[in-house]
Amino acid sequence: LAKTTQPISMDSYEGQEVNITCSHNNIATNDYITWYQQFPSQGPRFIIQGYKTKVTNEVASLFIPADRKSSTLSLPRVSLSDTAVYYCLVGSLDSSYKLIFGSGTRLLVRP
Amino acid sequence: SAVISQKPSRDICQRGTSLTIQCQVDSQVTMMFWYRQQPGQSLTLIATANQGSEATYESGFVIDKFPISRPNLTFSTLTVSNMSPEDSSIYLCSVETGGETEAFFGQGTRLTVV
């Protein structure tokens, strides 16, 4: 499974757009890119998943360039409740689907 | 989707004892996994719980220390055996339903070994 690299932490303010970039240079052809969010004392929660170009849902957008060696999770107009750890994962949906977590990015949203 | 119930939610245990953590899912699932999350750290996969057969363990984890059962498609247990303070962690159950692209996680079991 491809290894991912993310910033350890990020700070933002309420109402700003936050972009978290993940590097996955060894991504395989069959790999998808998935982002999870984890609040303290809770299990991770799925945010968004994509294969290429751009994916958008009610929570976030995911931008994937043509070479797929990186991806960017975009959170529009963050609020204090978006303070959490964000994990980028890559893997094939054809596999046993075990998820290998990297270090994640700890996002702190300030008032 | 899947709703996962983990029990207990937390426990404080004496070293040398064992604790069994239960994971109950509200629907039949194809894959069940157990993770460990040490304080301030990311999640580490312990094993895949296979229905009707022995679990598949990741490197660094062994059956004698973390025996796992999965008697059916909705239930699994993880036992942390002969505990030491280094086993103090959050243990999480995760499932994949087969029909969706996301995994679902329980709330976790916070274990403190004293």
Short mmCIF file of C-alpha atoms in Angstrom, two decimals:
data_model
loop_
_atom_site.label_atom_id
_atom_site.label_comp_id
_atom_site.label_asym_id
_atom_site.label_seq_id
_atom_site.Cartn_x
_atom_site.Cartn_y
_atom_site.Cartn_z
CA LEU A 1 0.00 0.00 0.00
CA ALA A 2 1.27 3.45 -0.93
CA LYS A 3 2.71 5.54 1.86
CA THR A 4 1.38 9.04 2.45
CA THR A 5 2.96 12.21 3.78
CA GLN A 6 0.98 15.04 5.32
CA PRO A 7 1.80 18.12 7.38
CA ILE A 8 1.75 17.28 11.06
CA SER A 9 -0.41 20.24 12.00
CA MET A 10 -2.20 23.27 10.61
CA ASP A 11 -3.84 26.30 12.17
CA SER A 12 -6.75 28.23 10.76
CA TYR A 13 -9.49 30.66 11.76
CA GLU A 14 -13.21 30.30 11.58
CA GLY A 15 -14.64 31.08 8.16
CA GLN A 16 -11.43 30.41 6.26
CA GLU A 17 -10.88 27.79 3.62
CA VAL A 18 -8.41 25.11 4.66
CA ASN A 19 -6.41 23.05 2.20
CA ILE A 20 -4.53 20.00 3.44
CA THR A 21 -2.15 18.42 0.96
CA CYS A 22 -1.12 14.80 0.97
CA SER A 23 1.81 13.35 -0.94
CA HIS A 24 1.61 9.79 -2.27
CA ASN A 25 4.38 9.41 -4.82
CA ASN A 26 4.08 5.62 -5.07
CA ILE A 27 0.36 5.46 -5.70
CA ALA A 28 -0.64 2.48 -7.83
CA THR A 29 -2.95 2.48 -10.81
CA ASN A 30 -5.75 0.79 -8.86
CA ASP A 31 -5.42 2.94 -5.75
CA TYR A 32 -8.08 5.38 -4.62
CA ILE A 33 -7.44 8.34 -2.31
CA THR A 34 -9.59 8.55 0.79
CA TRP A 35 -9.74 11.06 3.62
CA TYR A 36 -10.94 10.40 7.15
CA GLN A 37 -11.62 12.78 10.02
CA GLN A 38 -11.14 11.90 13.66
CA PHE A 39 -12.39 13.84 16.66
CA PRO A 40 -10.99 13.16 20.13
CA SER A 41 -12.46 10.05 21.75
CA GLN A 42 -14.11 8.94 18.52
CA GLY A 43 -13.28 6.59 15.70
CA PRO A 44 -12.33 7.99 12.30
CA ARG A 45 -15.13 9.05 9.99
CA PHE A 46 -15.09 8.96 6.20
CA ILE A 47 -15.01 12.37 4.53
CA ILE A 48 -14.39 11.92 0.83
CA GLN A 49 -12.85 9.61 -1.74
CA GLY A 50 -11.58 10.09 -5.26
CA TYR A 51 -9.54 8.61 -8.06
CA LYS A 52 -8.67 11.60 -10.23
CA THR A 53 -9.55 15.24 -10.98
CA LYS A 54 -12.04 16.71 -8.52
CA VAL A 55 -14.64 15.29 -6.21
CA THR A 56 -17.02 17.37 -4.14
CA ASN A 57 -19.59 16.47 -1.51
CA GLU A 58 -21.49 18.40 1.13
CA VAL A 59 -18.50 18.41 3.46
CA ALA A 60 -15.37 18.88 1.36
CA SER A 61 -13.68 18.85 -2.01
CA LEU A 62 -10.83 16.65 -3.10
CA PHE A 63 -8.44 17.81 -5.80
CA ILE A 64 -6.22 15.26 -7.52
CA PRO A 65 -3.76 16.31 -10.23
CA ALA A 66 -3.24 14.29 -13.37
CA ASP A 67 -0.16 12.47 -12.07
CA ARG A 68 -2.05 11.50 -8.88
CA LYS A 69 1.11 11.78 -6.80
CA SER A 70 -0.58 14.18 -4.43
CA SER A 71 -4.05 15.27 -3.41
CA THR A 72 -5.57 18.21 -1.58
CA LEU A 73 -8.48 18.11 0.79
CA SER A 74 -10.31 21.42 0.81
CA LEU A 75 -12.60 22.39 3.68
CA PRO A 76 -14.64 25.50 2.86
CA ARG A 77 -15.36 28.03 5.62
CA VAL A 78 -14.18 25.98 8.57
CA SER A 79 -15.77 26.27 11.98
CA LEU A 80 -14.50 25.43 15.45
CA SER A 81 -16.11 22.00 15.13
CA ASP A 82 -13.77 21.15 12.26
CA THR A 83 -10.89 20.94 14.72
CA ALA A 84 -9.80 17.33 14.31
CA VAL A 85 -7.14 15.06 12.86
CA TYR A 86 -7.40 14.44 9.12
CA TYR A 87 -5.95 11.30 7.59
CA CYS A 88 -5.13 10.71 3.94
CA LEU A 89 -5.08 7.07 2.84
CA VAL A 90 -4.44 5.40 -0.48
CA GLY A 91 -5.34 1.86 -1.37
CA SER A 92 -7.11 -0.39 -3.80
CA LEU A 93 -10.79 -1.13 -3.31
CA ASP A 94 -10.05 -4.56 -4.78
CA SER A 95 -7.87 -5.54 -1.85
CA SER A 96 -8.95 -6.75 1.55
CA TYR A 97 -9.69 -3.10 2.24
CA LYS A 98 -7.54 -2.90 5.33
CA LEU A 99 -6.71 0.73 5.93
CA ILE A 100 -3.17 1.79 6.67
CA PHE A 101 -3.13 5.15 8.44
CA GLY A 102 -0.33 7.65 8.21
CA SER A 103 0.44 10.26 10.81
CA GLY A 104 -2.44 12.54 9.88
CA THR A 105 -2.77 16.32 10.06
CA ARG A 106 -3.95 17.91 13.26
CA LEU A 107 -6.11 20.90 12.30
CA LEU A 108 -6.82 23.55 14.89
CA VAL A 109 -9.50 26.10 14.07
CA ARG A 110 -9.35 29.24 16.18
CA PRO A 111 -12.16 31.71 16.80
CA SER B 1 -23.80 2.16 6.35
CA ALA B 2 -23.09 0.32 9.59
CA VAL B 3 -23.51 1.15 13.26
CA ILE B 4 -20.85 -0.34 15.50
CA SER B 5 -21.11 -0.84 19.24
CA GLN B 6 -17.96 -1.49 21.22
CA LYS B 7 -17.89 -2.66 24.80
CA PRO B 8 -16.52 -1.65 27.18
CA SER B 9 -16.01 1.99 26.26
CA ARG B 10 -13.19 2.22 28.76
CA ASP B 11 -11.52 0.17 31.45
CA ILE B 12 -8.69 0.31 33.94
CA CYS B 13 -6.97 -3.02 34.39
CA GLN B 14 -4.21 -4.48 36.49
CA ARG B 15 -1.05 -5.61 34.76
CA GLY B 16 -0.93 -9.30 34.07
CA THR B 17 -4.67 -9.60 33.54
CA SER B 18 -6.61 -9.88 30.27
CA LEU B 19 -9.45 -7.83 28.81
CA THR B 20 -11.87 -8.86 26.10
CA ILE B 21 -13.35 -6.13 23.92
CA GLN B 22 -16.55 -6.77 22.01
CA CYS B 23 -17.56 -5.33 18.65
CA GLN B 24 -21.18 -5.68 17.55
CA VAL B 25 -22.41 -4.46 14.15
CA ASP B 26 -26.03 -3.80 13.29
CA SER B 27 -25.76 -5.60 9.96
CA GLN B 28 -23.77 -8.39 8.37
CA VAL B 29 -20.40 -7.19 7.13
CA THR B 30 -17.76 -8.78 5.00
CA MET B 31 -14.65 -7.45 6.68
CA MET B 32 -13.88 -6.63 10.31
CA PHE B 33 -10.64 -5.13 11.56
CA TRP B 34 -9.05 -4.26 14.87
CA TYR B 35 -6.84 -1.21 15.34
CA ARG B 36 -4.78 0.21 18.17
CA GLN B 37 -4.26 3.90 18.72
CA GLN B 38 -1.67 4.81 21.30
CA PRO B 39 -1.93 8.20 23.02
CA GLY B 40 -1.39 11.02 20.56
CA GLN B 41 -0.60 8.62 17.74
CA SER B 42 -2.21 7.40 14.55
CA LEU B 43 -4.06 4.13 14.15
CA THR B 44 -2.15 0.89 13.71
CA LEU B 45 -3.84 -2.16 12.24
CA ILE B 46 -3.63 -5.17 14.54
CA ALA B 47 -5.44 -7.80 12.51
CA THR B 48 -8.23 -8.72 10.17
CA ALA B 49 -10.93 -10.77 11.89
CA ASN B 50 -11.96 -13.57 9.54
CA GLN B 51 -15.34 -15.21 9.97
CA GLY B 52 -14.96 -18.87 10.72
CA SER B 53 -11.18 -18.95 10.58
CA GLU B 54 -8.13 -17.60 12.34
CA ALA B 55 -7.47 -13.89 12.22
CA THR B 56 -4.77 -12.47 9.98
CA TYR B 57 -2.26 -10.51 12.04
CA GLU B 58 -0.08 -7.62 10.93
CA SER B 59 3.62 -7.52 11.56
CA GLY B 60 4.38 -6.99 15.22
CA PHE B 61 1.14 -8.49 16.50
CA VAL B 62 0.68 -12.12 17.51
CA ILE B 63 -2.26 -14.32 18.34
CA ASP B 64 -1.04 -15.20 21.82
CA LYS B 65 -1.10 -11.55 22.82
CA PHE B 66 -4.20 -10.47 20.88
CA PRO B 67 -6.49 -13.45 20.33
CA ILE B 68 -9.44 -12.58 18.11
CA SER B 69 -12.71 -14.33 17.55
CA ARG B 70 -15.32 -13.80 14.87
CA PRO B 71 -18.10 -16.34 15.27
CA ASN B 72 -20.46 -14.70 12.76
CA LEU B 73 -20.81 -11.79 10.33
CA THR B 74 -21.90 -9.24 12.95
CA PHE B 75 -19.67 -9.86 15.96
CA SER B 76 -16.01 -10.02 16.91
CA THR B 77 -13.91 -9.90 20.05
CA LEU B 78 -10.35 -8.82 20.69
CA THR B 79 -8.59 -9.95 23.85
CA VAL B 80 -5.57 -8.10 25.17
CA SER B 81 -3.70 -10.74 27.13
CA ASN B 82 -1.23 -10.51 29.99
CA MET B 83 -1.45 -6.74 29.91
CA SER B 84 1.35 -4.32 30.70
CA PRO B 85 1.26 -0.51 30.90
CA GLU B 86 2.53 -0.41 27.30
CA ASP B 87 -0.82 -1.84 26.21
CA SER B 88 -2.60 1.31 27.38
CA SER B 89 -4.25 2.51 24.18
CA ILE B 90 -7.53 2.98 22.43
CA TYR B 91 -8.64 -0.14 20.61
CA LEU B 92 -11.00 0.34 17.67
CA CYS B 93 -13.12 -2.01 15.66
CA SER B 94 -13.71 -1.23 12.00
CA VAL B 95 -15.93 -2.82 9.37
CA GLU B 96 -16.35 -2.74 5.64
CA THR B 97 -19.77 -3.66 4.35
CA GLY B 98 -18.83 -4.73 0.84
CA GLY B 99 -21.33 -2.47 -0.80
CA GLU B 100 -19.72 0.84 0.04
CA THR B 101 -16.33 2.42 -0.41
CA GLU B 102 -15.93 3.66 3.13
CA ALA B 103 -15.04 1.90 6.34
CA PHE B 104 -16.94 2.42 9.56
CA PHE B 105 -15.41 2.63 13.00
CA GLY B 106 -16.61 2.04 16.50
CA GLN B 107 -16.14 4.63 19.21
CA GLY B 108 -13.19 2.74 20.59
CA THR B 109 -12.27 1.19 23.92
CA ARG B 110 -9.91 3.24 26.04
CA LEU B 111 -7.73 0.85 28.02
CA THR B 112 -5.50 1.91 30.87
CA VAL B 113 -3.20 -0.65 32.43
CA VAL B 114 -1.84 0.10 35.88
#
